[in-house]
Amino acid sequence: MSAPAFGNPDQALIHRFVQSGLVALPIDSNPMAQALGSTLLRVDRERGEVDIGFEPADLFIQGTGVLQGGAVTAMLDFAMAFATLASLPPQASCATVNLNTSFLRPAPQGRYIATGTVDRCGKAMAFSQARLVRADTGQLVATASSSLAVLASASPAVS
């Protein structure tokens, strides 16, 4: 049996995580995920759920000493995209079309867990949501929802 062809590097990382049985895998498939100190913690393909741990570096701290909103949004976006990728066949990919974030409280520097869940995944669109909590207290910091375009293949178009 040959190895499946993957739609993008994040899809390949998810497959490696599921096949390995690891309890944590640093996300090395994406420079932004690396900068946010991302670790894949759980993948449930059947339920369309993932947990990703984050420990953002000092460069993401803004003037009031909390994480910049774009970094918080990026963590939620990664969780939703990874949950969607986990629900798709290996050769497929996805792209965020719409993203809505609600900031519930300030996010001090520290470790966070984002849980992404797919609400519905069709042939052309997927709909997902995510929650970001502080790892030390479990306190909910932000939530998000998104619509993602499902891409049948991530291979570039030939012109």
XYZ file of N, CA and C in Angstrom:
477
model
N 0.845 -1.172 0.000
C 0.000 0.000 0.000
C 0.892 1.236 0.000
N 0.661 2.153 -0.941
C 1.489 3.349 -1.032
C 0.971 4.417 -0.076
N 1.880 5.331 0.286
C 1.519 6.430 1.177
C 0.611 7.404 0.436
N -0.358 7.994 1.133
C -1.252 8.940 0.466
C -0.518 10.222 0.084
N -0.965 10.850 -1.000
C -0.442 12.154 -1.396
C -1.192 13.206 -0.582
N -0.456 14.154 -0.006
C -1.089 15.128 0.877
C -1.310 16.452 0.185
N -2.442 17.092 0.520
C -2.822 18.371 -0.060
C -1.962 19.527 0.408
N -1.403 19.436 1.602
C -0.492 20.471 2.097
C 0.327 19.924 3.258
N 1.371 20.632 3.672
C 2.238 20.122 4.743
C 1.520 19.930 6.075
N 0.526 20.772 6.379
C -0.222 20.603 7.634
C -1.005 19.292 7.620
N -1.556 18.943 6.462
C -2.288 17.680 6.306
C -1.333 16.495 6.550
N -0.117 16.593 6.015
C 0.875 15.536 6.214
C 1.254 15.417 7.692
N 1.375 16.548 8.388
C 1.715 16.533 9.812
C 0.604 15.868 10.624
N -0.646 16.171 10.305
C -1.782 15.540 10.992
C -1.727 14.027 10.804
N -1.474 13.590 9.579
C -1.387 12.156 9.288
C -0.246 11.513 10.099
N 0.904 12.178 10.124
C 2.057 11.661 10.887
C 1.705 11.536 12.369
N 1.002 12.536 12.913
C 0.596 12.514 14.318
C -0.336 11.337 14.597
N -1.354 11.172 13.767
C -2.337 10.096 13.962
C -1.667 8.730 13.842
N -0.803 8.559 12.843
C -0.145 7.275 12.619
C 0.857 6.926 13.714
N 1.478 7.935 14.316
C 2.542 7.692 15.292
C 2.022 7.328 16.676
N 0.797 7.769 17.000
C 0.281 7.538 18.342
C 0.910 8.445 19.381
N 1.592 9.497 18.945
C 2.225 10.434 19.872
C 1.175 11.187 20.678
N 1.576 11.698 21.828
C 0.670 12.514 22.628
C 0.896 13.998 22.371
N 2.001 14.347 21.703
C 2.275 15.736 21.339
C 3.274 15.743 20.192
N 3.062 16.659 19.248
C 3.963 16.784 18.106
C 4.101 18.263 17.775
N 5.326 18.812 17.886
C 5.510 20.220 17.502
C 5.083 20.431 16.050
N 4.389 21.529 15.797
C 3.939 21.840 14.440
C 5.085 22.539 13.722
N 5.750 21.782 12.846
C 6.899 22.307 12.102
C 6.565 22.512 10.627
N 5.295 22.403 10.289
C 4.861 22.488 8.897
C 4.519 23.912 8.466
N 4.594 24.865 9.387
C 4.162 26.218 9.102
C 4.977 27.205 9.946
N 5.640 28.199 9.331
C 6.471 29.136 10.094
C 5.697 29.930 11.157
N 4.470 30.331 10.873
C 3.688 31.073 11.860
C 3.353 30.186 13.060
N 2.989 28.945 12.796
C 2.700 28.010 13.888
C 3.947 27.798 14.743
N 5.101 27.718 14.110
C 6.352 27.572 14.859
C 6.596 28.792 15.739
N 6.376 29.988 15.184
C 6.597 31.218 15.941
C 5.665 31.304 17.154
N 4.477 30.732 17.044
C 3.518 30.734 18.151
C 3.768 29.591 19.138
N 4.833 28.808 18.927
C 5.145 27.697 19.830
C 4.074 26.635 19.826
N 3.634 26.219 18.635
C 2.487 25.316 18.482
C 2.851 23.845 18.587
N 1.980 23.100 19.250
C 2.131 21.656 19.405
C 0.775 20.998 19.195
N 0.728 20.024 18.292
C -0.493 19.261 18.070
C -0.645 18.272 19.225
N -1.783 18.335 19.921
C -2.005 17.523 21.122
C -3.028 16.411 20.947
N -4.025 16.641 20.085
C -5.087 15.647 19.928
C -5.739 15.836 18.574
N -6.037 14.712 17.921
C -6.780 14.718 16.670
C -7.850 13.646 16.762
N -9.094 14.044 16.538
C -10.196 13.103 16.470
C -10.841 13.292 15.098
N -10.428 12.478 14.133
C -10.926 12.611 12.761
C -12.432 12.363 12.680
N -12.928 11.411 13.453
C -14.353 11.072 13.424
C -15.228 12.248 13.851
N -14.806 12.950 14.894
C -15.593 14.073 15.418
C -15.188 15.406 14.801
N -14.097 15.427 14.024
C -13.616 16.670 13.444
C -13.131 17.637 14.503
N -12.276 17.144 15.408
C -11.771 17.970 16.511
C -10.263 17.851 16.622
N -9.641 18.954 17.013
C -8.220 18.950 17.337
C -7.980 19.840 18.552
N -6.910 19.535 19.268
C -6.396 20.406 20.324
C -4.975 20.765 19.931
N -4.669 22.057 20.019
C -3.322 22.545 19.728
C -2.873 23.398 20.907
N -1.679 23.106 21.407
C -1.087 23.912 22.469
C -0.255 25.030 21.849
N -0.236 26.188 22.494
C 0.531 27.339 22.025
C 1.273 27.957 23.199
N 2.483 28.438 22.933
C 3.223 29.213 23.921
C 3.936 30.340 23.185
N 3.175 31.412 22.880
C 3.712 32.501 22.068
C 4.901 33.209 22.731
N 5.863 33.566 21.904
C 7.078 34.251 22.360
C 6.791 35.729 22.648
N 7.780 36.409 23.210
C 7.669 37.824 23.568
C 7.258 38.719 22.398
N 7.629 38.361 21.178
C 7.323 39.224 20.038
C 5.825 39.392 19.822
N 4.988 38.552 20.442
C 3.536 38.660 20.295
C 2.882 39.460 21.431
N 3.696 40.007 22.347
C 3.159 40.801 23.453
C 3.047 42.254 23.009
N 1.888 42.852 23.211
C 1.702 44.253 22.833
C 1.887 45.166 24.039
N 1.676 46.452 23.853
C 2.006 47.481 24.829
C 1.451 47.315 26.225
N 0.298 46.683 26.386
C -0.275 46.530 27.727
C 0.124 45.216 28.391
N 1.057 44.494 27.761
C 1.573 43.270 28.370
C 0.750 42.029 28.112
N -0.179 42.079 27.171
C -0.978 40.905 26.826
C -0.723 40.533 25.370
N -1.169 39.337 24.989
C -0.993 38.893 23.607
C -1.767 39.792 22.655
N -1.140 40.098 21.554
C -1.757 40.907 20.513
C -2.937 40.134 19.934
N -4.019 40.829 19.601
C -5.238 40.189 19.122
C -5.049 39.351 17.878
N -4.157 39.766 16.998
C -3.884 38.989 15.790
C -3.274 37.638 16.114
N -2.441 37.581 17.151
C -1.846 36.305 17.564
C -2.912 35.386 18.143
N -3.818 35.948 18.939
C -4.923 35.163 19.501
C -5.788 34.623 18.362
N -6.092 35.481 17.401
C -6.899 35.064 16.256
C -6.188 33.987 15.452
N -4.881 34.126 15.266
C -4.114 33.121 14.519
C -4.188 31.760 15.199
N -4.115 31.726 16.537
C -4.201 30.452 17.248
C -5.555 29.788 17.006
N -6.614 30.587 17.054
C -7.953 30.055 16.803
C -8.096 29.589 15.352
N -7.544 30.356 14.418
C -7.602 30.006 12.997
C -6.876 28.685 12.739
N -5.707 28.502 13.352
C -4.988 27.231 13.204
C -5.838 26.065 13.700
N -6.479 26.226 14.848
C -7.293 25.138 15.403
C -8.433 24.774 14.466
N -9.090 25.773 13.889
C -10.204 25.496 12.983
C -9.717 24.886 11.674
N -8.619 25.391 11.141
C -8.080 24.840 9.895
C -7.606 23.401 10.095
N -6.911 23.119 11.197
C -6.433 21.759 11.454
C -7.608 20.803 11.675
N -8.657 21.266 12.363
C -9.840 20.411 12.547
C -10.467 20.086 11.193
N -10.524 21.078 10.319
C -11.085 20.862 8.984
C -10.198 19.917 8.185
N -8.886 20.136 8.208
C -7.974 19.241 7.493
C -8.100 17.801 7.986
N -8.283 17.638 9.287
C -8.423 16.287 9.845
C -9.688 15.596 9.347
N -10.680 16.385 8.917
C -11.935 15.838 8.423
C -11.918 15.543 6.931
N -10.896 16.023 6.240
C -10.819 15.895 4.782
C -9.938 14.730 4.368
N -10.091 14.243 3.138
C -9.168 13.232 2.625
C -7.770 13.826 2.484
N -6.728 12.992 2.477
C -5.344 13.473 2.475
C -4.991 14.442 1.348
N -5.528 14.265 0.168
C -5.159 15.114 -0.960
C -5.872 16.465 -0.945
N -6.846 16.644 -0.088
C -7.606 17.887 -0.027
C -6.949 18.886 0.915
N -7.342 20.127 0.764
C -6.865 21.193 1.637
C -8.031 22.134 1.906
N -7.762 23.231 2.592
C -8.800 24.207 2.869
C -8.170 25.588 2.999
N -9.008 26.597 2.889
C -8.570 27.983 3.047
C -9.672 28.756 3.760
N -9.282 29.548 4.736
C -10.250 30.343 5.486
C -10.854 31.404 4.571
N -12.185 31.461 4.559
C -12.921 32.430 3.749
C -13.425 33.570 4.632
N -13.835 33.230 5.839
C -14.429 34.184 6.757
C -14.023 33.762 8.162
N -13.740 34.741 9.021
C -13.308 34.437 10.382
C -13.862 35.505 11.321
N -14.524 35.068 12.377
C -15.071 35.980 13.373
C -14.510 35.595 14.736
N -13.861 36.546 15.395
C -13.256 36.293 16.699
C -13.925 37.138 17.766
N -14.181 36.529 18.912
C -14.689 37.252 20.081
C -13.640 37.158 21.176
N -13.141 38.319 21.617
C -12.150 38.380 22.690
C -12.902 38.557 24.002
N -12.778 37.578 24.889
C -13.571 37.576 26.117
C -12.850 38.195 27.302
N -11.524 38.128 27.297
C -10.724 38.722 28.377
C -9.292 38.859 27.884
N -8.480 39.660 28.561
C -7.075 39.798 28.162
C -6.352 38.454 28.248
N -5.379 38.285 27.371
C -4.607 37.038 27.318
C -3.161 37.333 27.700
N -2.794 37.100 28.964
C -1.403 37.327 29.365
C -0.485 36.291 28.707
N 0.799 36.619 28.633
C 1.736 35.660 28.057
C 1.695 34.375 28.874
N 1.762 33.248 28.174
C 1.707 31.953 28.834
C 1.351 30.869 27.840
N 0.937 29.738 28.355
C 0.578 28.593 27.514
C -0.938 28.557 27.341
N -1.365 28.238 26.113
C -2.777 28.192 25.755
C -3.104 26.893 25.033
N -4.360 26.506 25.115
C -4.868 25.358 24.372
C -6.042 25.844 23.529
N -5.965 25.575 22.224
C -7.073 25.887 21.325
C -7.703 24.581 20.884
N -9.010 24.507 20.991
C -9.766 23.351 20.514
C -10.578 23.790 19.305
N -10.330 23.138 18.185
C -11.074 23.411 16.965
C -12.049 22.285 16.699
N -13.249 22.635 16.257
C -14.300 21.659 15.983
C -14.969 21.997 14.658
N -15.170 20.981 13.837
C -15.889 21.158 12.581
C -17.371 20.944 12.844
N -18.167 21.942 12.502
C -19.610 21.825 12.644
C -20.217 21.101 11.448
N -19.706 21.412 10.255
C -20.184 20.764 9.030
C -19.085 20.859 7.989
N -18.870 19.768 7.284
C -17.873 19.750 6.219
C -18.508 19.157 4.967
N -18.668 19.983 3.952
C -19.232 19.538 2.684
C -18.166 19.450 1.612
N -18.583 19.317 0.370
C -17.637 19.203 -0.744
C -16.975 20.523 -1.091
N -17.650 21.630 -0.846
C -17.116 22.937 -1.227
C -16.797 23.834 -0.030
N -17.522 23.672 1.073
C -17.349 24.547 2.240
C -17.364 23.737 3.527
N -16.639 24.263 4.509
C -16.661 23.699 5.856
C -16.931 24.844 6.827
N -17.538 24.508 7.957
C -17.875 25.500 8.968
C -17.324 24.986 10.293
N -16.584 25.842 10.984
C -15.913 25.386 12.198
C -15.970 26.451 13.283
N -15.573 26.028 14.479
C -15.483 26.933 15.617
C -14.293 26.539 16.465
N -13.842 27.472 17.307
C -12.701 27.186 18.182
C -12.842 27.952 19.486
N -12.187 27.397 20.512
C -12.131 28.003 21.839
C -10.671 28.035 22.266
N -10.252 29.158 22.855
C -8.881 29.300 23.350
C -8.928 29.488 24.860
N -8.247 28.584 25.584
C -8.219 28.650 27.046
C -6.786 28.731 27.540
N -6.621 29.345 28.706
C -5.312 29.344 29.364
C -5.048 27.930 29.863
N -3.874 27.416 29.579
C -3.551 26.041 29.968
C -3.469 25.885 31.483
N -3.040 26.918 32.190
C -2.846 26.793 33.639
C -4.147 26.895 34.428
N -5.119 27.643 33.923
C -6.357 27.860 34.681
C -7.603 27.304 34.002
N -7.522 27.026 32.688
C -8.690 26.600 31.943
C -9.636 27.746 31.618
N -9.239 28.970 31.937
C -10.079 30.143 31.712
C -10.212 30.424 30.214
N -11.459 30.580 29.767
C -11.746 30.873 28.372
C -11.339 32.315 28.061
N -10.515 32.477 27.016
C -9.977 33.781 26.645
C -10.652 34.328 25.386
N -10.894 33.462 24.397
C -11.470 33.904 23.130
C -12.152 32.728 22.435
N -13.092 33.072 21.565
C -13.759 32.079 20.729
C -13.758 32.599 19.296
N -13.982 31.697 18.360
C -14.048 32.101 16.955
C -14.902 31.119 16.181
N -15.365 31.586 15.028
C -16.036 30.715 14.073
C -15.520 31.094 12.697
N -15.541 30.120 11.788
C -15.060 30.412 10.441
C -15.757 29.549 9.405
N -15.709 30.053 8.191
C -16.105 29.307 7.002
C -14.817 29.065 6.234
N -14.662 27.850 5.727
C -13.454 27.506 4.983
C -13.840 26.909 3.641
N -13.136 27.308 2.599
C -13.322 26.700 1.283
C -12.583 25.372 1.279
N -13.237 24.341 0.800
C -12.602 23.027 0.665
C -11.969 22.975 -0.722
N -10.685 22.703 -0.757
C -9.927 22.640 -2.001
C -9.646 21.185 -2.334
N -10.087 20.745 -3.489
C -9.950 19.342 -3.859
C -8.493 18.910 -3.934
N -7.622 19.795 -4.358
C -6.212 19.476 -4.443
C -5.422 20.749 -4.219
N -4.321 20.627 -3.504
C -3.492 21.804 -3.241
C -2.432 21.972 -4.319
N -2.436 21.116 -5.339
C -1.422 21.264 -6.380
C -1.703 22.513 -7.209
N -0.650 23.262 -7.584
C -0.850 24.504 -8.319
C -1.430 24.261 -9.710
N -2.201 25.225 -10.172
C -2.794 25.132 -11.511
C -1.701 25.302 -12.558
N -1.810 24.591 -13.644
C -0.856 24.683 -14.736
C -1.414 25.641 -15.767
N -0.602 26.636 -16.158
C -1.094 27.599 -17.142
C -0.376 27.461 -18.470
